[in-house]
Tab-separated table of C-alpha atoms in Angstrom:
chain	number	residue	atom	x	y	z
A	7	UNK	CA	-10.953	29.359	-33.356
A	8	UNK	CA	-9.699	26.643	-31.372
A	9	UNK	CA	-12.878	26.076	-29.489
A	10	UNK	CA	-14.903	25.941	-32.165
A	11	UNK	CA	-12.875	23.124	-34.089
A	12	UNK	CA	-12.940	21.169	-30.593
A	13	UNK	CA	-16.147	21.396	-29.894
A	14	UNK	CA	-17.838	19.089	-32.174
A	15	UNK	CA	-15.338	16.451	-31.716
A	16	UNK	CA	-15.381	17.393	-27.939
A	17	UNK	CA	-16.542	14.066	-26.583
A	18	UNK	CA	-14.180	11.624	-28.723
A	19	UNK	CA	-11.456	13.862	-27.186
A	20	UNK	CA	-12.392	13.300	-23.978
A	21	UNK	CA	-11.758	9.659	-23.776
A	22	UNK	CA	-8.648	10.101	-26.210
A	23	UNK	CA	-5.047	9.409	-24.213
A	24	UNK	CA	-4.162	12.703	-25.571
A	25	UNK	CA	-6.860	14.439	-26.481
A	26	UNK	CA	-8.235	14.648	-23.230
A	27	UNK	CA	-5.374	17.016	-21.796
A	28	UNK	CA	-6.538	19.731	-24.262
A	29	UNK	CA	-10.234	19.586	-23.339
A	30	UNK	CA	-8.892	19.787	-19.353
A	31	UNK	CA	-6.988	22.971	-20.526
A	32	UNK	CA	-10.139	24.612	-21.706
A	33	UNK	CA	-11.456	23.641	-18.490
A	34	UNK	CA	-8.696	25.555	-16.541
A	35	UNK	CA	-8.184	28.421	-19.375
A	36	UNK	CA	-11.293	28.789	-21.042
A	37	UNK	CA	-13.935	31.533	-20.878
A	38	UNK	CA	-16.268	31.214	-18.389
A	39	UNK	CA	-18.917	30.726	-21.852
A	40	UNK	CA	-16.416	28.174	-22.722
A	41	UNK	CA	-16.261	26.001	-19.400
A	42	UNK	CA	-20.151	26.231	-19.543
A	43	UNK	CA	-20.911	24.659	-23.394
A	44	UNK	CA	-18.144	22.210	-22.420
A	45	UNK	CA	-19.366	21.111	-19.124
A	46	UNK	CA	-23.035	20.614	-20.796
A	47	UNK	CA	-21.590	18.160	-22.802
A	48	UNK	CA	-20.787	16.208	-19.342
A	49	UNK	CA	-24.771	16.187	-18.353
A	50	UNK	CA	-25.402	12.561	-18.921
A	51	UNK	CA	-22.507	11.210	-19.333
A	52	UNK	CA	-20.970	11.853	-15.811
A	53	UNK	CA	-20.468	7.928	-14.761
A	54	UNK	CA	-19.405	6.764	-17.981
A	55	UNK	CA	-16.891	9.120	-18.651
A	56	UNK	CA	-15.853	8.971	-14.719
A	57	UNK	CA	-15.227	4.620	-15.157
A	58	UNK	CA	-13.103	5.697	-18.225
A	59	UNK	CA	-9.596	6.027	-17.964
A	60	UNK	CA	-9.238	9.623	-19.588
A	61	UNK	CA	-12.961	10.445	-19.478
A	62	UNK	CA	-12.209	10.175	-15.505
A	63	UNK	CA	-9.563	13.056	-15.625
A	64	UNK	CA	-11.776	15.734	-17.718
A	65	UNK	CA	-14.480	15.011	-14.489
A	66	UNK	CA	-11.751	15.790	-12.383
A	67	UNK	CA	-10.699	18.717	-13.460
A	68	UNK	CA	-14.729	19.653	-14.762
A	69	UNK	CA	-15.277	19.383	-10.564
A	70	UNK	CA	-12.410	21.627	-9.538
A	71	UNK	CA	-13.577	24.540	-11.943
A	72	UNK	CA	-17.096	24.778	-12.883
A	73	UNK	CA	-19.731	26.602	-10.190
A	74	UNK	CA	-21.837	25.127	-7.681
A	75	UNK	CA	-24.318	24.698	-9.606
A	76	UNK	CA	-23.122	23.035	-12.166
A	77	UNK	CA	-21.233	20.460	-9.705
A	78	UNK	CA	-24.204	19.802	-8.188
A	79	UNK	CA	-25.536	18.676	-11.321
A	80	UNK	CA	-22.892	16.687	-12.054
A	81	UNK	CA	-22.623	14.680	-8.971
A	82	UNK	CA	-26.080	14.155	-9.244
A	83	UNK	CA	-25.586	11.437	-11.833
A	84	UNK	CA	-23.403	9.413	-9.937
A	85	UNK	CA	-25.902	8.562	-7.400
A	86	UNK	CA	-26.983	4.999	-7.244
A	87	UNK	CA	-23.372	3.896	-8.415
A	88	UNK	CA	-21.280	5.387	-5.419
A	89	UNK	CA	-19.635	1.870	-4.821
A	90	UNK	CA	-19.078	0.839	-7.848
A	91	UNK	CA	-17.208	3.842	-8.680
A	92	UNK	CA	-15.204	3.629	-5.327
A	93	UNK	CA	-14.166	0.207	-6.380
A	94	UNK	CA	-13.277	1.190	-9.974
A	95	UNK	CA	-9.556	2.082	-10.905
A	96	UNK	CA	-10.688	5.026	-12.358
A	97	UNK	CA	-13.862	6.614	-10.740
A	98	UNK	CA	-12.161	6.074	-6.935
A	99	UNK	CA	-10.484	9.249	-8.443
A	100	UNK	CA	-13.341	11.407	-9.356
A	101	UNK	CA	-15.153	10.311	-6.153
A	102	UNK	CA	-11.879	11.336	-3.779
A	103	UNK	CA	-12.372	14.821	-6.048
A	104	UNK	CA	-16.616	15.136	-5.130
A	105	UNK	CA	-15.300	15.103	-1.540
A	106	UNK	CA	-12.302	17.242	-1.611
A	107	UNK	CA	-14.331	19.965	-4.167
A	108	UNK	CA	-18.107	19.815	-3.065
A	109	UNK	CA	-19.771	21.615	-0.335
A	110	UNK	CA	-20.506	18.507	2.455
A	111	UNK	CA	-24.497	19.225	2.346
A	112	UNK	CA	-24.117	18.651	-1.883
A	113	UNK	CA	-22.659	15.275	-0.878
A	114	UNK	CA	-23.724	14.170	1.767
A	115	UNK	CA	-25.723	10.889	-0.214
A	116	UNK	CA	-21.914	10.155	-1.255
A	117	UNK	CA	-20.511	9.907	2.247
A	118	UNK	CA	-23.810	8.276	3.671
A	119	UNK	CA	-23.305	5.313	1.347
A	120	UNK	CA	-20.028	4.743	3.080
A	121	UNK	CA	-22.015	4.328	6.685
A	122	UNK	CA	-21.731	0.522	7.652
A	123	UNK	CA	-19.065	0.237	4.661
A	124	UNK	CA	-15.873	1.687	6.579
A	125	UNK	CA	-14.005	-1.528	7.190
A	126	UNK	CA	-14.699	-3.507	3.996
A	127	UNK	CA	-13.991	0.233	2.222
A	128	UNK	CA	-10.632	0.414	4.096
A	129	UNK	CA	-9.530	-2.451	3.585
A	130	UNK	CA	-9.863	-2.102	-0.359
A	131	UNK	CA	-6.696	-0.828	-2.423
A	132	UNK	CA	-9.209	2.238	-4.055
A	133	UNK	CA	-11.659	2.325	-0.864
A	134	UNK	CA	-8.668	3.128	1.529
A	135	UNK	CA	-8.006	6.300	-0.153
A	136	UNK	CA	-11.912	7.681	-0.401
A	137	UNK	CA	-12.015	6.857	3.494
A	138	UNK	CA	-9.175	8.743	3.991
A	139	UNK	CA	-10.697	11.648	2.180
A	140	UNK	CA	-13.773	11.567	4.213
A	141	UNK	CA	-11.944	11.798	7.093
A	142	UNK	CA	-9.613	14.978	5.730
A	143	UNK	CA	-12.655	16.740	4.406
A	144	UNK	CA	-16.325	16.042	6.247
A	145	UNK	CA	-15.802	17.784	9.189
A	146	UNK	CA	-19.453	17.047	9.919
A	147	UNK	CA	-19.483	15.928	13.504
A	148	UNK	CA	-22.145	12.756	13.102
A	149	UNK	CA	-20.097	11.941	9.941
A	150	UNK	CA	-16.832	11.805	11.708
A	151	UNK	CA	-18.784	9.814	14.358
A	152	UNK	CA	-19.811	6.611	12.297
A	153	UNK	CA	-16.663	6.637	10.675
A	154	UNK	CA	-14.208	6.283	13.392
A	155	UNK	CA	-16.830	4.336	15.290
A	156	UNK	CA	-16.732	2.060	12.923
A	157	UNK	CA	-12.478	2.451	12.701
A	158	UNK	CA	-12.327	1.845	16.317
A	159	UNK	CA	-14.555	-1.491	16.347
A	160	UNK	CA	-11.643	-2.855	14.128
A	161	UNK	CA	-8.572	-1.459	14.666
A	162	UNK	CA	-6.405	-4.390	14.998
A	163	UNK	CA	-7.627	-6.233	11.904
A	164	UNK	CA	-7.373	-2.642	10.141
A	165	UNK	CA	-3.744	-2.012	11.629
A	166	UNK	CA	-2.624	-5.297	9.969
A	167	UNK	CA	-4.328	-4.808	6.713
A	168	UNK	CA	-1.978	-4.325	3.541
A	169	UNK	CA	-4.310	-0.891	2.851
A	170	UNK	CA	-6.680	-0.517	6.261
A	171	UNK	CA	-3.333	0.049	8.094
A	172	UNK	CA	-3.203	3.752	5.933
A	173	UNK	CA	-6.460	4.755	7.180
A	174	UNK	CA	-5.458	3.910	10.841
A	175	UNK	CA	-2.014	5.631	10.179
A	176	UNK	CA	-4.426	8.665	8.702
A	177	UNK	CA	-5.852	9.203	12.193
A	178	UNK	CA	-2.827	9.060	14.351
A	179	UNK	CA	-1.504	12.094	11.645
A	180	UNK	CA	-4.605	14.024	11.247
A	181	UNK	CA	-7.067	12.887	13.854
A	182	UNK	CA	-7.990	14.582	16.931
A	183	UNK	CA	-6.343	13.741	20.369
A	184	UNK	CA	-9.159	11.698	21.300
A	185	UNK	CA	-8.939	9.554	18.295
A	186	UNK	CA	-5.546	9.161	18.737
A	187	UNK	CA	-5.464	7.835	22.206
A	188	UNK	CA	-8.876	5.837	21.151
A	189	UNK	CA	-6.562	4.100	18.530
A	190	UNK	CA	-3.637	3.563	21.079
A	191	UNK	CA	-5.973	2.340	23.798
A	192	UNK	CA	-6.988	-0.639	21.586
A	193	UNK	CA	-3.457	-1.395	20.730
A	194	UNK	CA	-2.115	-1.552	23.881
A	195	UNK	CA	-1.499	-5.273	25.455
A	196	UNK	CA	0.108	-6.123	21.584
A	197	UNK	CA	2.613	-3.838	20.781
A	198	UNK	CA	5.155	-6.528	20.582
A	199	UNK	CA	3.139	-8.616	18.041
A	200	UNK	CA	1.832	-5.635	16.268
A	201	UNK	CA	5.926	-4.429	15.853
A	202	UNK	CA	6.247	-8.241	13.762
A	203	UNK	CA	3.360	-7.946	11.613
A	204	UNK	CA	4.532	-6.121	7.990
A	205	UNK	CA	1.641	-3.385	8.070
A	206	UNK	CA	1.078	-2.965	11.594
A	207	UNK	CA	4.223	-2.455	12.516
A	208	UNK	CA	4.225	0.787	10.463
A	209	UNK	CA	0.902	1.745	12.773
A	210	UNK	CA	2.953	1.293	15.841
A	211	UNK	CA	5.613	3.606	14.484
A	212	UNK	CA	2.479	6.400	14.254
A	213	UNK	CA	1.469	5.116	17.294
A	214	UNK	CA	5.297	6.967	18.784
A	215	UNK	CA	5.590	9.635	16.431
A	216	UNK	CA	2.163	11.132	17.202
A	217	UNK	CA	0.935	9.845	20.521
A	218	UNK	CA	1.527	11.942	23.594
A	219	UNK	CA	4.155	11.412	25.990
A	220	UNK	CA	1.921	9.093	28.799
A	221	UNK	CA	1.275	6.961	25.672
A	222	UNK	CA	4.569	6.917	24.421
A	223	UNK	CA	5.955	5.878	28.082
A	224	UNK	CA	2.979	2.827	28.317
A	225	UNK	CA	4.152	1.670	24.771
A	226	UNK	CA	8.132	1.787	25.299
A	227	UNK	CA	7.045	0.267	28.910
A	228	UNK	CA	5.395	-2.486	26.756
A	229	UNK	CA	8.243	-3.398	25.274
A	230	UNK	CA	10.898	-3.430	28.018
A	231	UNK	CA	9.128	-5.467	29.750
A	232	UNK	CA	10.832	-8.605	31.285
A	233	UNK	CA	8.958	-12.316	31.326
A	234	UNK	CA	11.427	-15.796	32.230
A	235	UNK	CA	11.394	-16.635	28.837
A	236	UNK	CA	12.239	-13.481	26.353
A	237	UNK	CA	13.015	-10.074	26.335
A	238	UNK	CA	10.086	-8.421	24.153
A	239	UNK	CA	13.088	-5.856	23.192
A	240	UNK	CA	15.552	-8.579	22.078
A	241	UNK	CA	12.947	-10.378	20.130
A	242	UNK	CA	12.041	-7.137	18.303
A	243	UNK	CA	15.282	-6.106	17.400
A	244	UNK	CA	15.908	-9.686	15.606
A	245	UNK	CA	12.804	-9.315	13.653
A	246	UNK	CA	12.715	-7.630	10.076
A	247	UNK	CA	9.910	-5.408	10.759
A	248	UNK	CA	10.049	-4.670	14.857
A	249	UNK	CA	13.590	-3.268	14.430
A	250	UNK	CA	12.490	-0.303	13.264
A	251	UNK	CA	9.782	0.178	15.891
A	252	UNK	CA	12.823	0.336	18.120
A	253	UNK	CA	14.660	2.776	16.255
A	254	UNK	CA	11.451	4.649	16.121
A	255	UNK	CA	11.451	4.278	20.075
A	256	UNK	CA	15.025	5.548	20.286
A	257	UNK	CA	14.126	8.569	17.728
A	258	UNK	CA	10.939	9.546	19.747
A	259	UNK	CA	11.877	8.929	23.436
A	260	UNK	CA	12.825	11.227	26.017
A	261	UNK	CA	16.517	11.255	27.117
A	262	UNK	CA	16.014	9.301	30.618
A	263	UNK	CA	13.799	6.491	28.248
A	264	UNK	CA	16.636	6.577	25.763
A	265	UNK	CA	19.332	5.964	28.554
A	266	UNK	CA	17.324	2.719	30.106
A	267	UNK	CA	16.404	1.044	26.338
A	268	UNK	CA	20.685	1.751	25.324
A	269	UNK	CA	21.849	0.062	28.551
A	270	UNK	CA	19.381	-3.034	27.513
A	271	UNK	CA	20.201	-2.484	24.355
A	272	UNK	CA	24.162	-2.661	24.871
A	273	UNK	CA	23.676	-5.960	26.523
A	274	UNK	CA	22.538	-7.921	23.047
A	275	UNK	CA	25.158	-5.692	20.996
A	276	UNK	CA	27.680	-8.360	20.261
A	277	UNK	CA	24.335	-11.024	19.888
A	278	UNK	CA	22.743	-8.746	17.435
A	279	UNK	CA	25.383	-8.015	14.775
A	280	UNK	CA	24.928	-11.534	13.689
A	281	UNK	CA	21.345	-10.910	12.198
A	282	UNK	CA	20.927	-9.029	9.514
A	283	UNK	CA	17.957	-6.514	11.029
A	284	UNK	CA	20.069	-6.623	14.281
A	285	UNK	CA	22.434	-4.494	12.136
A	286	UNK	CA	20.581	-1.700	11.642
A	287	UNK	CA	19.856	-1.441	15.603
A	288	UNK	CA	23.628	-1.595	16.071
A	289	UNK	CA	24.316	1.333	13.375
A	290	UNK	CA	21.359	3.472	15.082
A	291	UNK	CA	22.984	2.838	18.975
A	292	UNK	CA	26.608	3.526	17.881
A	293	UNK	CA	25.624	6.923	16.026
A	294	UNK	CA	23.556	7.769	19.320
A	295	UNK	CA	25.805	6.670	21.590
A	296	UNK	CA	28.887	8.740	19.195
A	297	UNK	CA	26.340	11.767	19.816
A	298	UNK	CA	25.940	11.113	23.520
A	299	UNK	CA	29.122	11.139	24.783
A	300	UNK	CA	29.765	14.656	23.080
A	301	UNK	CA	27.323	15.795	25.302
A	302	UNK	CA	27.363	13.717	28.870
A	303	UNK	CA	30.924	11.682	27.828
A	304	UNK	CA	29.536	8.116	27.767
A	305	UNK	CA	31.589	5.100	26.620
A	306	UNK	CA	30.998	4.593	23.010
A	307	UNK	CA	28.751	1.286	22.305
A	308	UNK	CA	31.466	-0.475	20.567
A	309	UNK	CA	34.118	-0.489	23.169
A	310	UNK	CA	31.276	-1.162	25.786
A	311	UNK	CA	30.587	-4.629	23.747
């Protein structure tokens, strides 16, 4: 009974703020006759319902259920307008759900348009998250190729990119070793720099949590290291974003690391409870320092300033 009323007015509810959570019920409860008259009503109308606000989620949800077939169809219609639909509030979504819900070989013309495309797509607030997508979900081996070919080339400019840092912080989580060490390998020479830059610094914080320990011990060597005029370590600890690349360091490091980077640290203690980041270092070494000397006895970091 239900079905029948709806169906006539089926594609008025579709773009309708509330009408289109019924019609995406159907699509999850429906008969399987149901989910097919309903999904005919899509043929056609794919890319303008996907660029609508509502129309977008019924897609959505139309992808996730209906057969191969039928997505197939579907996804069919959307060739020829891949980018605009990447750069579109709304059908970003719908093209995230082609490549999380469609067989790779079905979409393949999707992910091709993206060849060339990576940078300027990562570096977009909608493009970021279909990149990241690819990367999750084409395990296709000359797909994963171009892409972080293409990553690699600009990895610096990506790593201090308000949205192209996600997609380099994607790989360090999800990539393979070898992608991860790529990524570090181009990094290397500007941790410091990278630890003062708002985005990147959050890459160089990926950079410790997932790199191994030969890369951790080149990038905590990188920042111990000594010249005439500044201590890279003091200088990071001052700075509103680096100070938490060194409480990263102290979370991720081994226990002979951690020892060396306290003493150094414990020299700038009573310097850096003037600044406000220098603050949070302090906190961080006293409650590891508290936690130390239960195990080995050390003197506590407050009496040792």
């Amino acid at each position: 009974m239900v079905f029948s009323e709806i169906m006539p007015q089926a594609l008025t509810l579709m773009t309708d703020v509330f009408g289109n959570y019924v019609v995406q019920k159907f699509f999850e409860h429906g008969s399987t006759t149901q989910i097919k008259e309903l999904s005919d009503q899509l043929i056609g109308r794919v890319l303008a319902l996907s660029l609508q606000m509502y129309g977008c989620r019924v897609i959505q949800k139309a992808i996730e259920v209906v057969d191969l077939a039928q997505q197939t169809k579907m996804v069919a219609e959307l060739d020829g307008h891949i980018m605009r639909c990447v750069r579109d509030q709304n059908g970003n979504h719908v093209i995230q759900k082609c490549i999380e819900c469609i067989p790779q070989d079905v979409i393949q013309f999707i992910v091709s348009t993206f060849y060339g495309q990576v940078v300027l797509l990562s570096t977009h607030p909608y493009g970021c998250r279909v990149i990241q997508r690819v990367l999750e979900h084409c395990d296709d081996p000359t797909t994963q190729q171009i892409m972080m070919d293409e990553i690699l080339q600009s990895v610096c400019l990506l790593a201090q990119d308000q949205y192209g840092n996600y997609v380099v912080q994607h790989v360090l989580e999800h990539g393979k070793p070898h992608e991860r060490t790529a990524i570090i390998d181009k990094l290397i020479g500007q941790i410091v720099q990278m630890s003062q830059q708002k985005f990147a610094s959050n890459v160089i914080e990926k950079c410790l949590a997932f790199g191994n320990p030969v890369e951790r011990q080149i990038l905590i060597g990188e920042m111990l290291e000594s010249t005439t005029e500044s201590e890279p370590l003091e200088v990071m600890m001052k700075d509103q974003f680096a100070n938490y690349v060194v409480q990263k360091v102290l979370e991720t490091c081994d226990d002979q690391q951690r020892e060396m980077i306290l003493t150094r640290i414990k020299a700038h203690l009573n310097t850096l409870k003037k600044y406000t980041y220098g603050k949070h270092i302090v906190a961080r070494v006293e409650k590891l320092v508290a936690a130390g000397e239960k195990r080995q006895g050390l003197q506590p970091a407050c009496t040792a300033a």
